[in-house]
Amino acid sequence: MAGIIQPLYIDYILQDMSNRISQALVNIGGQLVPYPIHNTVFSGKTFRKYVYIKETEAISKQILGASLLDTSGNTLANQALNVVKNDKGFLIGFEFGVEVKASGV
């Protein structure tokens, strides 16, 4: 018989997933530039990690992608981009979630 996962357990899973992400690498014009995680937002069965490139950084350069890394430098997620940065700030978002399926035997 299948057990039912409680909301608290989902919260624990999401928090553990989030805690494993330590920083980002952003490909700016072919160079990998490290960035801190700007913000993390939890909502229901998902969370989002945001990386922010300031107004004064990378102006007129092409942003080709971003990766999220753990503390050992392992890549946990990638996102391809193709954006030429202007003089405004640029926010890159990654969304993760947990899907719970009920099954019976």
Coordinates of C-alpha atoms in Angstrom, one line a residue:
M1 CA 0.0 0.0 0.0
A2 CA 1.3 3.4 -0.9
G3 CA 1.8 6.1 1.7
I4 CA 0.7 9.7 1.2
I5 CA 3.5 12.3 1.3
Q6 CA 2.7 15.1 3.6
P7 CA 3.3 18.8 2.7
L8 CA 6.0 19.1 5.3
Y9 CA 8.0 16.4 3.6
I10 CA 7.7 18.2 0.2
D11 CA 8.9 21.4 2.0
Y12 CA 12.0 19.5 3.2
I13 CA 12.7 18.1 -0.3
L14 CA 12.5 21.6 -1.8
Q15 CA 14.6 23.1 0.9
D16 CA 17.3 20.4 0.5
M17 CA 17.3 20.9 -3.3
S18 CA 17.6 24.7 -2.8
N19 CA 20.4 24.4 -0.3
R20 CA 22.6 22.4 -2.7
I21 CA 22.8 25.4 -5.1
S22 CA 25.7 27.7 -4.1
Q23 CA 26.3 30.0 -7.0
A24 CA 25.9 30.6 -10.8
L25 CA 28.2 30.8 -13.7
V26 CA 27.0 33.1 -16.5
N27 CA 28.5 32.8 -20.0
I28 CA 29.1 36.4 -21.0
G29 CA 30.6 36.7 -24.5
G30 CA 32.2 33.3 -24.1
Q31 CA 33.7 33.9 -20.7
L32 CA 32.3 32.1 -17.6
V33 CA 31.7 34.7 -14.9
P34 CA 30.7 33.6 -11.4
Y35 CA 27.6 35.3 -9.8
P36 CA 26.0 34.8 -6.4
I37 CA 22.4 33.7 -6.1
H38 CA 20.5 37.0 -5.9
N39 CA 17.2 35.6 -4.5
T40 CA 15.3 32.4 -3.8
V41 CA 11.5 32.3 -3.8
F42 CA 9.4 29.3 -2.5
S43 CA 5.9 28.9 -3.7
G44 CA 3.8 25.7 -3.2
K45 CA 5.7 22.7 -4.7
T46 CA 8.2 24.9 -6.5
F47 CA 11.1 27.3 -5.9
R48 CA 13.0 29.7 -8.1
K49 CA 16.6 30.8 -8.0
Y50 CA 17.5 34.2 -9.4
V51 CA 20.8 35.5 -10.7
Y52 CA 21.1 39.3 -11.2
I53 CA 23.5 41.0 -13.5
K54 CA 23.7 44.7 -12.5
E55 CA 23.0 47.7 -14.7
T56 CA 26.7 48.6 -15.0
E57 CA 27.9 45.0 -15.8
A58 CA 28.3 43.4 -19.2
I59 CA 26.8 46.3 -21.2
S60 CA 26.6 45.5 -24.9
K61 CA 27.9 42.0 -24.3
Q62 CA 26.1 38.8 -25.3
I63 CA 24.7 36.6 -22.5
L64 CA 24.8 33.1 -23.9
G65 CA 23.6 31.1 -20.9
A66 CA 23.8 30.4 -17.2
S67 CA 24.5 27.4 -14.9
L68 CA 23.8 26.7 -11.3
L69 CA 26.6 25.0 -9.3
D70 CA 26.9 23.2 -6.0
T71 CA 29.7 23.9 -3.5
S72 CA 32.0 21.4 -5.2
G73 CA 31.6 23.2 -8.6
N74 CA 29.3 20.5 -10.1
T75 CA 26.8 21.8 -12.6
L76 CA 23.2 21.2 -11.4
A77 CA 21.2 23.0 -14.0
N78 CA 21.8 24.9 -17.3
Q79 CA 19.8 27.5 -19.2
A80 CA 20.7 28.6 -22.7
L81 CA 20.3 32.3 -23.5
N82 CA 21.0 34.5 -26.4
V83 CA 20.6 38.1 -25.2
V84 CA 22.6 41.3 -25.7
K85 CA 22.7 43.1 -22.4
N86 CA 21.7 46.7 -22.3
D87 CA 22.2 49.3 -19.6
K88 CA 19.3 47.8 -17.5
G89 CA 19.7 45.1 -14.9
F90 CA 19.2 41.5 -16.2
L91 CA 17.5 38.8 -14.1
I92 CA 18.0 35.1 -14.9
G93 CA 15.5 32.7 -13.3
F94 CA 15.6 29.0 -12.8
E95 CA 12.4 27.1 -11.6
F96 CA 12.4 23.7 -9.9
G97 CA 9.5 21.7 -8.6
V98 CA 8.4 18.5 -7.0
E99 CA 5.6 16.4 -8.6
V100 CA 3.8 13.9 -6.3
K101 CA 1.9 11.0 -7.9
A102 CA -0.3 8.7 -6.0
S103 CA -0.2 5.0 -7.0
G104 CA -1.8 2.0 -5.5
V105 CA -0.8 -1.7 -5.6

